[in-house]
Amino acid sequence: MTLAEDPQRLVEIAARLLDDTGDRFVAGVGAPSAVQKGPDDFATAVDLELEKRLTAELFELTGIPVHGEEFGGPDLHDGALWVLDPIDGTFNYSAGLPSAGTLLALLDDGVPVAGLTWLPLVNQRFTAAVGGPVYLNGDAVPALTDRELSDSMIGFGAFNIESKGRTPGVYRLRILEELSRVSSRLRMHGATGIDLAYTASGVLGGCVVFGHRAWDNAAGALLVQSAGGVVTDLAGEPWTIDSGSVLAASPRAHEQLLSVITDLGDPADFLEGRVR
């Protein structure tokens, strides 16, 4: 099977496979760290098990290879490819919080053409193929409409005030501070896929994502785009799988979010101590 044949058919196959892993996902809640990947970043044995299983099954039934968070895979920019995060929100999952799920996107030469976000612990399944609509548990979700930031809950990425890199912790804190003044509410779920899926379905008016990994962002970015939302990076450039961040929202809220963030200036200034 190829993308040209029927991308929606590929989504249906993937959805059945994700459904089949639901019981194992639920049973594994509370699993401890099995592989330490960095400070406060780890994989559980369930992450590894589900990625191996889904990688094999997706390739067997669709003929399309998989690039997963835990074991890697082919180049993300080359041809048709599934990109998989077996457990998004692993820290939550290991601690027993229900804000965790499985993320799966279908890429075509690096461009997402389908996205699936499975949240077995709250019985929610989001799917979309390019062009929409977004489906939640099989029912089409209304397209996003203009929405003011002042009327919107905004999902916000986790951070450490001491973090450095592309988006320093101090810079993230300043974004949080300014958004607290102008948004309805701020929510930190600790799972990128949840923030993006809830933005696509209209629960959130938008979200700010500091991570850059395709397995975290691709499925949700496609969902938001398919719902009629706007997806860029924090500088307002069109989002791609190579972007260093994600800013996703309904159209009007995105415009207002972007204004708040860009008014703060260059993130590098915060790293170097030149904070306004």
PDB file of C-alpha atoms in Angstrom:
ATOM      1  CA  MET A   1       0.000   0.000   0.000  1.00  0.00           C
ATOM      2  CA  THR A   2       1.249   3.520  -0.792  1.00  0.00           C
ATOM      3  CA  LEU A   3       0.288   7.048   0.175  1.00  0.00           C
ATOM      4  CA  ALA A   4      -1.055   7.593  -3.326  1.00  0.00           C
ATOM      5  CA  GLU A   5      -3.484   4.715  -2.956  1.00  0.00           C
ATOM      6  CA  ASP A   6      -5.420   5.942   0.061  1.00  0.00           C
ATOM      7  CA  PRO A   7      -3.942   7.837   3.029  1.00  0.00           C
ATOM      8  CA  GLN A   8      -7.212   7.509   4.950  1.00  0.00           C
ATOM      9  CA  ARG A   9      -7.030   3.748   4.580  1.00  0.00           C
ATOM     10  CA  LEU A  10      -3.559   3.831   6.123  1.00  0.00           C
ATOM     11  CA  VAL A  11      -4.957   5.820   9.048  1.00  0.00           C
ATOM     12  CA  GLU A  12      -7.655   3.193   9.554  1.00  0.00           C
ATOM     13  CA  ILE A  13      -5.061   0.410   9.664  1.00  0.00           C
ATOM     14  CA  ALA A  14      -2.904   2.341  12.109  1.00  0.00           C
ATOM     15  CA  ALA A  15      -5.927   3.117  14.272  1.00  0.00           C
ATOM     16  CA  ARG A  16      -6.743  -0.579  14.642  1.00  0.00           C
ATOM     17  CA  LEU A  17      -3.180  -1.333  15.672  1.00  0.00           C
ATOM     18  CA  LEU A  18      -3.206   1.449  18.259  1.00  0.00           C
ATOM     19  CA  ASP A  19      -6.535   0.180  19.574  1.00  0.00           C
ATOM     20  CA  ASP A  20      -4.977  -3.240  20.018  1.00  0.00           C
ATOM     21  CA  THR A  21      -2.246  -1.805  22.250  1.00  0.00           C
ATOM     22  CA  GLY A  22      -4.689   0.010  24.539  1.00  0.00           C
ATOM     23  CA  ASP A  23      -4.989  -2.716  27.152  1.00  0.00           C
ATOM     24  CA  ARG A  24      -1.218  -3.035  27.443  1.00  0.00           C
ATOM     25  CA  PHE A  25      -0.848   0.741  27.698  1.00  0.00           C
ATOM     26  CA  VAL A  26      -3.379   0.905  30.527  1.00  0.00           C
ATOM     27  CA  ALA A  27      -1.966  -2.110  32.349  1.00  0.00           C
ATOM     28  CA  GLY A  28       1.526  -0.632  32.330  1.00  0.00           C
ATOM     29  CA  VAL A  29       0.692   2.622  34.143  1.00  0.00           C
ATOM     30  CA  GLY A  30       3.210   3.222  36.900  1.00  0.00           C
ATOM     31  CA  ALA A  31       6.047   1.419  35.123  1.00  0.00           C
ATOM     32  CA  PRO A  32       9.438   2.580  36.414  1.00  0.00           C
ATOM     33  CA  SER A  33      12.377   3.844  34.388  1.00  0.00           C
ATOM     34  CA  ALA A  34      14.129   1.155  32.365  1.00  0.00           C
ATOM     35  CA  VAL A  35      16.454   3.337  30.271  1.00  0.00           C
ATOM     36  CA  GLN A  36      17.815   6.660  31.527  1.00  0.00           C
ATOM     37  CA  LYS A  37      18.154   9.120  28.615  1.00  0.00           C
ATOM     38  CA  GLY A  38      19.022  12.304  30.503  1.00  0.00           C
ATOM     39  CA  PRO A  39      18.088  14.340  33.580  1.00  0.00           C
ATOM     40  CA  ASP A  40      14.420  13.590  34.302  1.00  0.00           C
ATOM     41  CA  ASP A  41      14.151  11.854  30.913  1.00  0.00           C
ATOM     42  CA  PHE A  42      13.745   8.113  30.667  1.00  0.00           C
ATOM     43  CA  ALA A  43      11.931   5.283  28.914  1.00  0.00           C
ATOM     44  CA  THR A  44       9.978   2.529  30.616  1.00  0.00           C
ATOM     45  CA  ALA A  45       9.929  -1.089  29.548  1.00  0.00           C
ATOM     46  CA  VAL A  46       6.436  -0.407  28.158  1.00  0.00           C
ATOM     47  CA  ASP A  47       7.839   2.318  25.858  1.00  0.00           C
ATOM     48  CA  LEU A  48      10.295  -0.183  24.437  1.00  0.00           C
ATOM     49  CA  GLU A  49       7.745  -2.988  24.151  1.00  0.00           C
ATOM     50  CA  LEU A  50       5.102  -0.886  22.405  1.00  0.00           C
ATOM     51  CA  GLU A  51       7.574   0.651  19.964  1.00  0.00           C
ATOM     52  CA  LYS A  52       8.929  -2.750  18.932  1.00  0.00           C
ATOM     53  CA  ARG A  53       5.417  -4.135  18.539  1.00  0.00           C
ATOM     54  CA  LEU A  54       3.972  -1.224  16.568  1.00  0.00           C
ATOM     55  CA  THR A  55       7.059  -0.904  14.374  1.00  0.00           C
ATOM     56  CA  ALA A  56       6.751  -4.525  13.297  1.00  0.00           C
ATOM     57  CA  GLU A  57       2.975  -4.449  12.828  1.00  0.00           C
ATOM     58  CA  LEU A  58       2.873  -1.172  10.901  1.00  0.00           C
ATOM     59  CA  PHE A  59       5.533  -2.355   8.494  1.00  0.00           C
ATOM     60  CA  GLU A  60       3.866  -5.731   8.054  1.00  0.00           C
ATOM     61  CA  LEU A  61       0.440  -4.275   7.234  1.00  0.00           C
ATOM     62  CA  THR A  62       1.381  -1.101   5.340  1.00  0.00           C
ATOM     63  CA  GLY A  63       4.865  -1.739   3.978  1.00  0.00           C
ATOM     64  CA  ILE A  64       5.935   1.638   5.396  1.00  0.00           C
ATOM     65  CA  PRO A  65       8.913   1.767   7.780  1.00  0.00           C
ATOM     66  CA  VAL A  66       8.817   3.396  11.214  1.00  0.00           C
ATOM     67  CA  HIS A  67      11.084   5.902  12.947  1.00  0.00           C
ATOM     68  CA  GLY A  68      10.504   5.665  16.686  1.00  0.00           C
ATOM     69  CA  GLU A  69      11.624   7.722  19.656  1.00  0.00           C
ATOM     70  CA  GLU A  70      13.386   4.844  21.366  1.00  0.00           C
ATOM     71  CA  PHE A  71      14.990   2.889  18.503  1.00  0.00           C
ATOM     72  CA  GLY A  72      15.197   5.428  15.686  1.00  0.00           C
ATOM     73  CA  GLY A  73      14.713   4.435  12.051  1.00  0.00           C
ATOM     74  CA  PRO A  74      15.093   5.740   8.500  1.00  0.00           C
ATOM     75  CA  ASP A  75      15.694   9.389   7.608  1.00  0.00           C
ATOM     76  CA  LEU A  76      12.598  11.418   8.443  1.00  0.00           C
ATOM     77  CA  HIS A  77      12.821  13.335   5.151  1.00  0.00           C
ATOM     78  CA  ASP A  78      12.968  10.361   2.802  1.00  0.00           C
ATOM     79  CA  GLY A  79       9.745   9.019   1.281  1.00  0.00           C
ATOM     80  CA  ALA A  80       6.822   7.566   3.200  1.00  0.00           C
ATOM     81  CA  LEU A  81       7.503   6.973   6.885  1.00  0.00           C
ATOM     82  CA  TRP A  82       5.657   6.506  10.154  1.00  0.00           C
ATOM     83  CA  VAL A  83       7.059   8.464  13.105  1.00  0.00           C
ATOM     84  CA  LEU A  84       6.120   7.078  16.520  1.00  0.00           C
ATOM     85  CA  ASP A  85       6.226   8.085  20.167  1.00  0.00           C
ATOM     86  CA  PRO A  86       5.018   4.985  22.026  1.00  0.00           C
ATOM     87  CA  ILE A  87       4.394   6.907  25.263  1.00  0.00           C
ATOM     88  CA  ASP A  88       4.204  10.686  25.171  1.00  0.00           C
ATOM     89  CA  GLY A  89       4.287  12.025  28.722  1.00  0.00           C
ATOM     90  CA  THR A  90       6.417   9.177  30.059  1.00  0.00           C
ATOM     91  CA  PHE A  91       7.067  10.940  33.363  1.00  0.00           C
ATOM     92  CA  ASN A  92       3.307  11.326  33.881  1.00  0.00           C
ATOM     93  CA  TYR A  93       2.713   7.714  32.865  1.00  0.00           C
ATOM     94  CA  SER A  94       5.313   6.386  35.263  1.00  0.00           C
ATOM     95  CA  ALA A  95       3.916   8.511  38.087  1.00  0.00           C
ATOM     96  CA  GLY A  96       0.338   7.377  37.422  1.00  0.00           C
ATOM     97  CA  LEU A  97      -1.036  10.596  35.926  1.00  0.00           C
ATOM     98  CA  PRO A  98      -3.526  10.040  33.080  1.00  0.00           C
ATOM     99  CA  SER A  99      -2.013  12.729  30.825  1.00  0.00           C
ATOM    100  CA  ALA A 100      -0.074  10.367  28.567  1.00  0.00           C
ATOM    101  CA  GLY A 101      -0.651   8.743  25.204  1.00  0.00           C
ATOM    102  CA  THR A 102       0.713   7.307  21.981  1.00  0.00           C
ATOM    103  CA  LEU A 103       1.523   9.565  19.027  1.00  0.00           C
ATOM    104  CA  LEU A 104       1.815   8.389  15.428  1.00  0.00           C
ATOM    105  CA  ALA A 105       2.258  10.491  12.296  1.00  0.00           C
ATOM    106  CA  LEU A 106       2.609   9.556   8.654  1.00  0.00           C
ATOM    107  CA  LEU A 107       5.217  11.594   6.776  1.00  0.00           C
ATOM    108  CA  ASP A 108       5.658  12.000   3.035  1.00  0.00           C
ATOM    109  CA  ASP A 109       9.168  13.318   2.298  1.00  0.00           C
ATOM    110  CA  GLY A 110       9.197  14.893   5.754  1.00  0.00           C
ATOM    111  CA  VAL A 111       5.743  16.479   5.537  1.00  0.00           C
ATOM    112  CA  PRO A 112       3.007  15.131   7.854  1.00  0.00           C
ATOM    113  CA  VAL A 113      -0.003  13.842   5.932  1.00  0.00           C
ATOM    114  CA  ALA A 114      -1.781  12.022   8.766  1.00  0.00           C
ATOM    115  CA  GLY A 115      -1.777  12.123  12.530  1.00  0.00           C
ATOM    116  CA  LEU A 116      -3.083   9.896  15.304  1.00  0.00           C
ATOM    117  CA  THR A 117      -3.080  10.728  19.012  1.00  0.00           C
ATOM    118  CA  TRP A 118      -4.291   7.955  21.315  1.00  0.00           C
ATOM    119  CA  LEU A 119      -5.074   8.708  24.967  1.00  0.00           C
ATOM    120  CA  PRO A 120      -6.138   5.307  26.355  1.00  0.00           C
ATOM    121  CA  LEU A 121      -6.281   6.462  29.973  1.00  0.00           C
ATOM    122  CA  VAL A 122      -9.084   8.926  29.183  1.00  0.00           C
ATOM    123  CA  ASN A 123     -10.565   6.945  26.249  1.00  0.00           C
ATOM    124  CA  GLN A 124      -9.891   9.584  23.580  1.00  0.00           C
ATOM    125  CA  ARG A 125      -8.636   8.877  20.055  1.00  0.00           C
ATOM    126  CA  PHE A 126      -7.823  11.698  17.631  1.00  0.00           C
ATOM    127  CA  THR A 127      -7.199  11.115  13.925  1.00  0.00           C
ATOM    128  CA  ALA A 128      -6.846  13.230  10.796  1.00  0.00           C
ATOM    129  CA  ALA A 129      -5.538  12.971   7.265  1.00  0.00           C
ATOM    130  CA  VAL A 130      -4.260  16.062   5.485  1.00  0.00           C
ATOM    131  CA  GLY A 131      -7.114  18.434   4.675  1.00  0.00           C
ATOM    132  CA  GLY A 132      -9.219  17.328   7.630  1.00  0.00           C
ATOM    133  CA  PRO A 133     -11.508  16.966   9.325  1.00  0.00           C
ATOM    134  CA  VAL A 134     -10.240  15.889  12.727  1.00  0.00           C
ATOM    135  CA  TYR A 135     -12.062  12.958  14.275  1.00  0.00           C
ATOM    136  CA  LEU A 136     -12.452  12.326  17.993  1.00  0.00           C
ATOM    137  CA  ASN A 137     -13.538   8.764  18.743  1.00  0.00           C
ATOM    138  CA  GLY A 138     -14.830   8.517  15.191  1.00  0.00           C
ATOM    139  CA  ASP A 139     -16.903  11.717  15.194  1.00  0.00           C
ATOM    140  CA  ALA A 140     -15.850  14.750  13.177  1.00  0.00           C
ATOM    141  CA  VAL A 141     -14.796  17.730  15.301  1.00  0.00           C
ATOM    142  CA  PRO A 142     -16.006  21.196  14.171  1.00  0.00           C
ATOM    143  CA  ALA A 143     -13.343  23.272  12.455  1.00  0.00           C
ATOM    144  CA  LEU A 144     -11.622  25.868  14.597  1.00  0.00           C
ATOM    145  CA  THR A 145     -12.935  29.418  14.444  1.00  0.00           C
ATOM    146  CA  ASP A 146     -11.436  32.757  15.441  1.00  0.00           C
ATOM    147  CA  ARG A 147     -11.007  32.909  19.176  1.00  0.00           C
ATOM    148  CA  GLU A 148      -9.572  35.636  21.353  1.00  0.00           C
ATOM    149  CA  LEU A 149      -6.582  34.856  23.547  1.00  0.00           C
ATOM    150  CA  SER A 150      -8.454  36.367  26.490  1.00  0.00           C
ATOM    151  CA  ASP A 151     -11.115  33.660  26.067  1.00  0.00           C
ATOM    152  CA  SER A 152      -8.655  30.802  25.647  1.00  0.00           C
ATOM    153  CA  MET A 153      -6.922  28.261  27.839  1.00  0.00           C
ATOM    154  CA  ILE A 154      -3.337  27.840  26.643  1.00  0.00           C
ATOM    155  CA  GLY A 155      -1.253  24.710  27.030  1.00  0.00           C
ATOM    156  CA  PHE A 156       2.308  25.453  28.084  1.00  0.00           C
ATOM    157  CA  GLY A 157       5.421  23.294  27.816  1.00  0.00           C
ATOM    158  CA  ALA A 158       7.290  22.166  30.885  1.00  0.00           C
ATOM    159  CA  PHE A 159      10.568  23.844  31.767  1.00  0.00           C
ATOM    160  CA  ASN A 160      13.349  24.259  34.295  1.00  0.00           C
ATOM    161  CA  ILE A 161      14.365  27.817  35.134  1.00  0.00           C
ATOM    162  CA  GLU A 162      18.030  26.730  34.909  1.00  0.00           C
ATOM    163  CA  SER A 163      17.714  25.255  31.407  1.00  0.00           C
ATOM    164  CA  LYS A 164      19.855  26.716  28.617  1.00  0.00           C
ATOM    165  CA  GLY A 165      19.873  26.028  24.885  1.00  0.00           C
ATOM    166  CA  ARG A 166      17.584  27.418  22.165  1.00  0.00           C
ATOM    167  CA  THR A 167      14.863  28.580  24.550  1.00  0.00           C
ATOM    168  CA  PRO A 168      16.377  29.323  27.972  1.00  0.00           C
ATOM    169  CA  GLY A 169      14.376  28.738  31.116  1.00  0.00           C
ATOM    170  CA  VAL A 170      14.306  32.440  31.960  1.00  0.00           C
ATOM    171  CA  TYR A 171      12.832  33.179  28.525  1.00  0.00           C
ATOM    172  CA  ARG A 172      10.174  30.504  28.981  1.00  0.00           C
ATOM    173  CA  LEU A 173       9.292  31.971  32.357  1.00  0.00           C
ATOM    174  CA  ARG A 174       8.848  35.408  30.796  1.00  0.00           C
ATOM    175  CA  ILE A 175       6.487  33.950  28.189  1.00  0.00           C
ATOM    176  CA  LEU A 176       4.541  32.274  30.986  1.00  0.00           C
ATOM    177  CA  GLU A 177       4.397  35.540  32.910  1.00  0.00           C
ATOM    178  CA  GLU A 178       3.114  37.579  29.971  1.00  0.00           C
ATOM    179  CA  LEU A 179       0.573  34.960  28.908  1.00  0.00           C
ATOM    180  CA  SER A 180      -0.767  34.834  32.458  1.00  0.00           C
ATOM    181  CA  ARG A 181      -1.760  38.471  32.024  1.00  0.00           C
ATOM    182  CA  VAL A 182      -3.705  38.072  28.788  1.00  0.00           C
ATOM    183  CA  SER A 183      -4.983  34.490  28.451  1.00  0.00           C
ATOM    184  CA  SER A 184      -7.999  33.029  30.201  1.00  0.00           C
ATOM    185  CA  ARG A 185      -6.006  30.229  31.867  1.00  0.00           C
ATOM    186  CA  LEU A 186      -2.669  28.457  31.489  1.00  0.00           C
ATOM    187  CA  ARG A 187      -2.347  24.671  31.691  1.00  0.00           C
ATOM    188  CA  MET A 188       0.801  22.541  31.913  1.00  0.00           C
ATOM    189  CA  HIS A 189      -0.037  18.947  31.015  1.00  0.00           C
ATOM    190  CA  GLY A 190       3.508  17.656  30.626  1.00  0.00           C
ATOM    191  CA  ALA A 191       2.609  15.944  27.339  1.00  0.00           C
ATOM    192  CA  THR A 192       3.003  17.695  23.995  1.00  0.00           C
ATOM    193  CA  GLY A 193       0.567  15.397  22.231  1.00  0.00           C
ATOM    194  CA  ILE A 194      -2.214  16.290  24.646  1.00  0.00           C
ATOM    195  CA  ASP A 195      -1.618  20.029  24.213  1.00  0.00           C
ATOM    196  CA  LEU A 196      -1.734  19.755  20.426  1.00  0.00           C
ATOM    197  CA  ALA A 197      -4.713  17.372  20.274  1.00  0.00           C
ATOM    198  CA  TYR A 198      -6.733  19.537  22.642  1.00  0.00           C
ATOM    199  CA  THR A 199      -5.840  22.593  20.569  1.00  0.00           C
ATOM    200  CA  ALA A 200      -7.069  20.810  17.445  1.00  0.00           C
ATOM    201  CA  SER A 201     -10.355  19.879  19.128  1.00  0.00           C
ATOM    202  CA  GLY A 202     -10.921  23.363  20.542  1.00  0.00           C
ATOM    203  CA  VAL A 203     -10.534  22.487  24.216  1.00  0.00           C
ATOM    204  CA  LEU A 204      -7.461  24.715  24.298  1.00  0.00           C
ATOM    205  CA  GLY A 205      -7.237  27.918  22.319  1.00  0.00           C
ATOM    206  CA  GLY A 206      -3.571  27.209  21.642  1.00  0.00           C
ATOM    207  CA  CYS A 207      -0.338  25.813  23.001  1.00  0.00           C
ATOM    208  CA  VAL A 208       3.326  26.688  23.350  1.00  0.00           C
ATOM    209  CA  VAL A 209       5.740  23.798  22.759  1.00  0.00           C
ATOM    210  CA  PHE A 210       9.470  24.132  23.416  1.00  0.00           C
ATOM    211  CA  GLY A 211      10.482  20.679  22.189  1.00  0.00           C
ATOM    212  CA  HIS A 212      11.610  20.012  18.632  1.00  0.00           C
ATOM    213  CA  ARG A 213      11.351  16.256  18.128  1.00  0.00           C
ATOM    214  CA  ALA A 214       9.225  15.059  15.232  1.00  0.00           C
ATOM    215  CA  TRP A 215       7.801  12.157  17.246  1.00  0.00           C
ATOM    216  CA  ASP A 216       6.423  14.658  19.767  1.00  0.00           C
ATOM    217  CA  ASN A 217       5.122  17.266  17.336  1.00  0.00           C
ATOM    218  CA  ALA A 218       4.261  15.824  13.923  1.00  0.00           C
ATOM    219  CA  ALA A 219       0.977  14.074  14.744  1.00  0.00           C
ATOM    220  CA  GLY A 220      -0.419  16.991  16.723  1.00  0.00           C
ATOM    221  CA  ALA A 221       0.729  19.630  14.241  1.00  0.00           C
ATOM    222  CA  LEU A 222      -1.162  17.781  11.502  1.00  0.00           C
ATOM    223  CA  LEU A 223      -4.254  17.586  13.713  1.00  0.00           C
ATOM    224  CA  VAL A 224      -4.213  21.346  14.345  1.00  0.00           C
ATOM    225  CA  GLN A 225      -3.658  22.156  10.672  1.00  0.00           C
ATOM    226  CA  SER A 226      -6.450  19.789   9.650  1.00  0.00           C
ATOM    227  CA  ALA A 227      -8.777  21.533  12.112  1.00  0.00           C
ATOM    228  CA  GLY A 228      -8.083  24.904  10.500  1.00  0.00           C
ATOM    229  CA  GLY A 229      -5.565  26.126  13.062  1.00  0.00           C
ATOM    230  CA  VAL A 230      -2.224  27.825  12.518  1.00  0.00           C
ATOM    231  CA  VAL A 231       1.060  26.075  13.302  1.00  0.00           C
ATOM    232  CA  THR A 232       4.401  27.911  13.332  1.00  0.00           C
ATOM    233  CA  ASP A 233       7.504  28.020  15.469  1.00  0.00           C
ATOM    234  CA  LEU A 234       7.821  30.581  18.263  1.00  0.00           C
ATOM    235  CA  ALA A 235       9.268  33.114  15.818  1.00  0.00           C
ATOM    236  CA  GLY A 236       6.260  32.796  13.526  1.00  0.00           C
ATOM    237  CA  GLU A 237       7.986  30.801  10.773  1.00  0.00           C
ATOM    238  CA  PRO A 238       5.956  27.960   9.213  1.00  0.00           C
ATOM    239  CA  TRP A 239       6.379  24.789  11.251  1.00  0.00           C
ATOM    240  CA  THR A 240       8.255  21.832   9.783  1.00  0.00           C
ATOM    241  CA  ILE A 241       9.638  18.672  11.360  1.00  0.00           C
ATOM    242  CA  ASP A 242      12.972  20.515  11.614  1.00  0.00           C
ATOM    243  CA  SER A 243      11.552  23.451  13.596  1.00  0.00           C
ATOM    244  CA  GLY A 244      12.942  24.097  17.062  1.00  0.00           C
ATOM    245  CA  SER A 245       9.568  24.794  18.681  1.00  0.00           C
ATOM    246  CA  VAL A 246       5.832  24.863  18.021  1.00  0.00           C
ATOM    247  CA  LEU A 247       3.192  27.556  18.414  1.00  0.00           C
ATOM    248  CA  ALA A 248      -0.242  26.175  17.535  1.00  0.00           C
ATOM    249  CA  ALA A 249      -3.613  27.841  17.946  1.00  0.00           C
ATOM    250  CA  SER A 250      -6.873  28.890  16.388  1.00  0.00           C
ATOM    251  CA  PRO A 251      -6.177  31.713  13.899  1.00  0.00           C
ATOM    252  CA  ARG A 252      -6.924  34.806  16.011  1.00  0.00           C
ATOM    253  CA  ALA A 253      -5.410  33.366  19.185  1.00  0.00           C
ATOM    254  CA  HIS A 254      -2.268  32.431  17.248  1.00  0.00           C
ATOM    255  CA  GLU A 255      -1.850  35.998  16.063  1.00  0.00           C
ATOM    256  CA  GLN A 256      -2.142  37.275  19.623  1.00  0.00           C
ATOM    257  CA  LEU A 257       0.113  34.586  21.090  1.00  0.00           C
ATOM    258  CA  LEU A 258       2.795  35.328  18.521  1.00  0.00           C
ATOM    259  CA  SER A 259       2.629  39.038  19.327  1.00  0.00           C
ATOM    260  CA  VAL A 260       3.132  38.379  23.040  1.00  0.00           C
ATOM    261  CA  ILE A 261       6.115  36.112  22.401  1.00  0.00           C
ATOM    262  CA  THR A 262       7.902  38.163  19.752  1.00  0.00           C
ATOM    263  CA  ASP A 263       7.559  41.323  21.842  1.00  0.00           C
ATOM    264  CA  LEU A 264       9.891  39.685  24.372  1.00  0.00           C
ATOM    265  CA  GLY A 265      12.750  39.745  21.879  1.00  0.00           C
ATOM    266  CA  ASP A 266      15.474  37.244  21.034  1.00  0.00           C
ATOM    267  CA  PRO A 267      15.660  34.153  23.295  1.00  0.00           C
ATOM    268  CA  ALA A 268      19.459  34.373  23.090  1.00  0.00           C
ATOM    269  CA  ASP A 269      19.367  37.628  25.023  1.00  0.00           C
ATOM    270  CA  PHE A 270      17.968  35.770  28.017  1.00  0.00           C
ATOM    271  CA  LEU A 271      20.695  33.157  27.838  1.00  0.00           C
ATOM    272  CA  GLU A 272      23.343  35.861  27.843  1.00  0.00           C
ATOM    273  CA  GLY A 273      21.747  37.797  30.680  1.00  0.00           C
ATOM    274  CA  ARG A 274      20.549  40.787  28.672  1.00  0.00           C
ATOM    275  CA  VAL A 275      16.989  40.461  29.958  1.00  0.00           C
ATOM    276  CA  ARG A 276      14.641  43.370  29.520  1.00  0.00           C
TER     277      ARG A 276
END
